Amino acid sequence: MAIGAVLLGTAGCTGSAGGHVAETVAAWSDTSVNAVSRPMSRGGVTAVTGLRPDGRLETAVYDLATGRRRWSQPAAMAGRLPGMGVQPPAVAGPARAPVVAALEPRGSGRGRATLVVRDARTGAQRWTRPVDSTFGPVRCGPQLCMSEFTTARNARFVALDSATGRTLWSMPGVAEVEASDERRAVVYRMARHPVLESRDLRTGRTLWSFPVERAVGEGVALSGGWSFTALGDTMVGYLAPYQEAKGRPLSAFGFFGLRMADGRPVWTRKRLLRVYPGASPAVSLMAREVDARGGYGGFAQLDPRTGRTIARVPADRAPRTAWWLAFPDDLSKLGFLSQNGRGTAFDLRRGAEVPARGLRAWSFCTVNPAELRIEGHRGFYPIAPLCAYDLGTGRRVADPGPPPAWYTGAVDGWRVWRDEQGVLHAVRDTTTTIPGMYG
């Protein structure tokens, strides 16, 4: 059951990157849900996709201030690719009257599932739309957007009025919303030669278009993955590499920055890998170098506005034994975690090695998660949680408190995340809105 908002008293500095400390801390947890998607927050509510014991999915919606579960409904997936993870609900509409959009099992009629939009606070149904196949609905400004018929030749991307479900505009092909505000949305059009486009949310008119291969080179592979982050007037893009078979060359990859106003390139850095775990590029851009032969190089911290290297740890400083990357709450150090053994750490400001003993850093709880047993679906895994470790011993830290803000992100000061058991947690210990590791 949910443990309603507990006042934890006057907050000291949490050490979390990118936020301002709140005067008081409120927190809650819900042990009755097995959260498997990203939680999505807006307008005083948070929504997440959970996995029930019988293998069926559900949409669970909570009051952020109290942790009380407002309502839940069965959820479904239709056409979602396993590499994208379980789709979260979308929380859209005006902040004073938000709605939650999610796929639900088809009752009757057309489609493999039904897009159902409900009042975020009461769960009352507002409108529905039959769905054949889709990656799921997302918020785009005050509206909703999604790709439809993603498994068919007549795939299309639609922008929908979040209040009525009316189609505002559509375009052919499959696309994903990467950033949006009240007037426009930047979408990534997935094609043989992918393109970033800024679109007017009301009319669908193209404001600017940028072929991403202009930044990282020809031969981008959608199978490698991507991420885009809006940072004020700059959009930071990342295209990940893909290798068709051992010995074959990697697809084009790297980072770049665009001006949000007109889509003009600002900087580009090819052959750099985004590292995980790690903060959103809007908070701290950490990467690893890869040479022309595919060999791993050093670690570099970039200025996301200019693309310049501001800190570097050479490749020969990494341990020769197996390790995971780990970072402290304030991202001031790069750590190499050796489980149940002594690790090493480097100060990113000075580039010098620092003592690992007693240094607390966050890394993945496991790199071999168990596949989710979702009825009718294979190959899906939950959002990966972080655990705290003592770098000096490689052992987990008992009761470390909430993970850092660079992992969870924050919406109006609230940070929401799932732990290793799928329990949903929330804490309000900052006053800002910042992106987390997953956006």
Coordinates of C-alpha atoms in Angstrom, one line a residue, residues 9-12 21-25 428-429 431:
G9 CA 12.0 17.9 8.2
T10 CA 14.4 20.6 7.1
A11 CA 16.5 19.4 4.2
G12 CA 20.3 19.8 4.0
V21 CA 17.4 22.2 -2.3
A22 CA 13.8 22.5 -0.9
E23 CA 13.2 23.7 2.6
T24 CA 11.3 20.6 3.6
V25 CA 11.3 17.1 2.2
R428 CA 10.4 16.4 -3.1
D429 CA 13.8 17.6 -2.1
T431 CA 12.5 23.0 -6.4

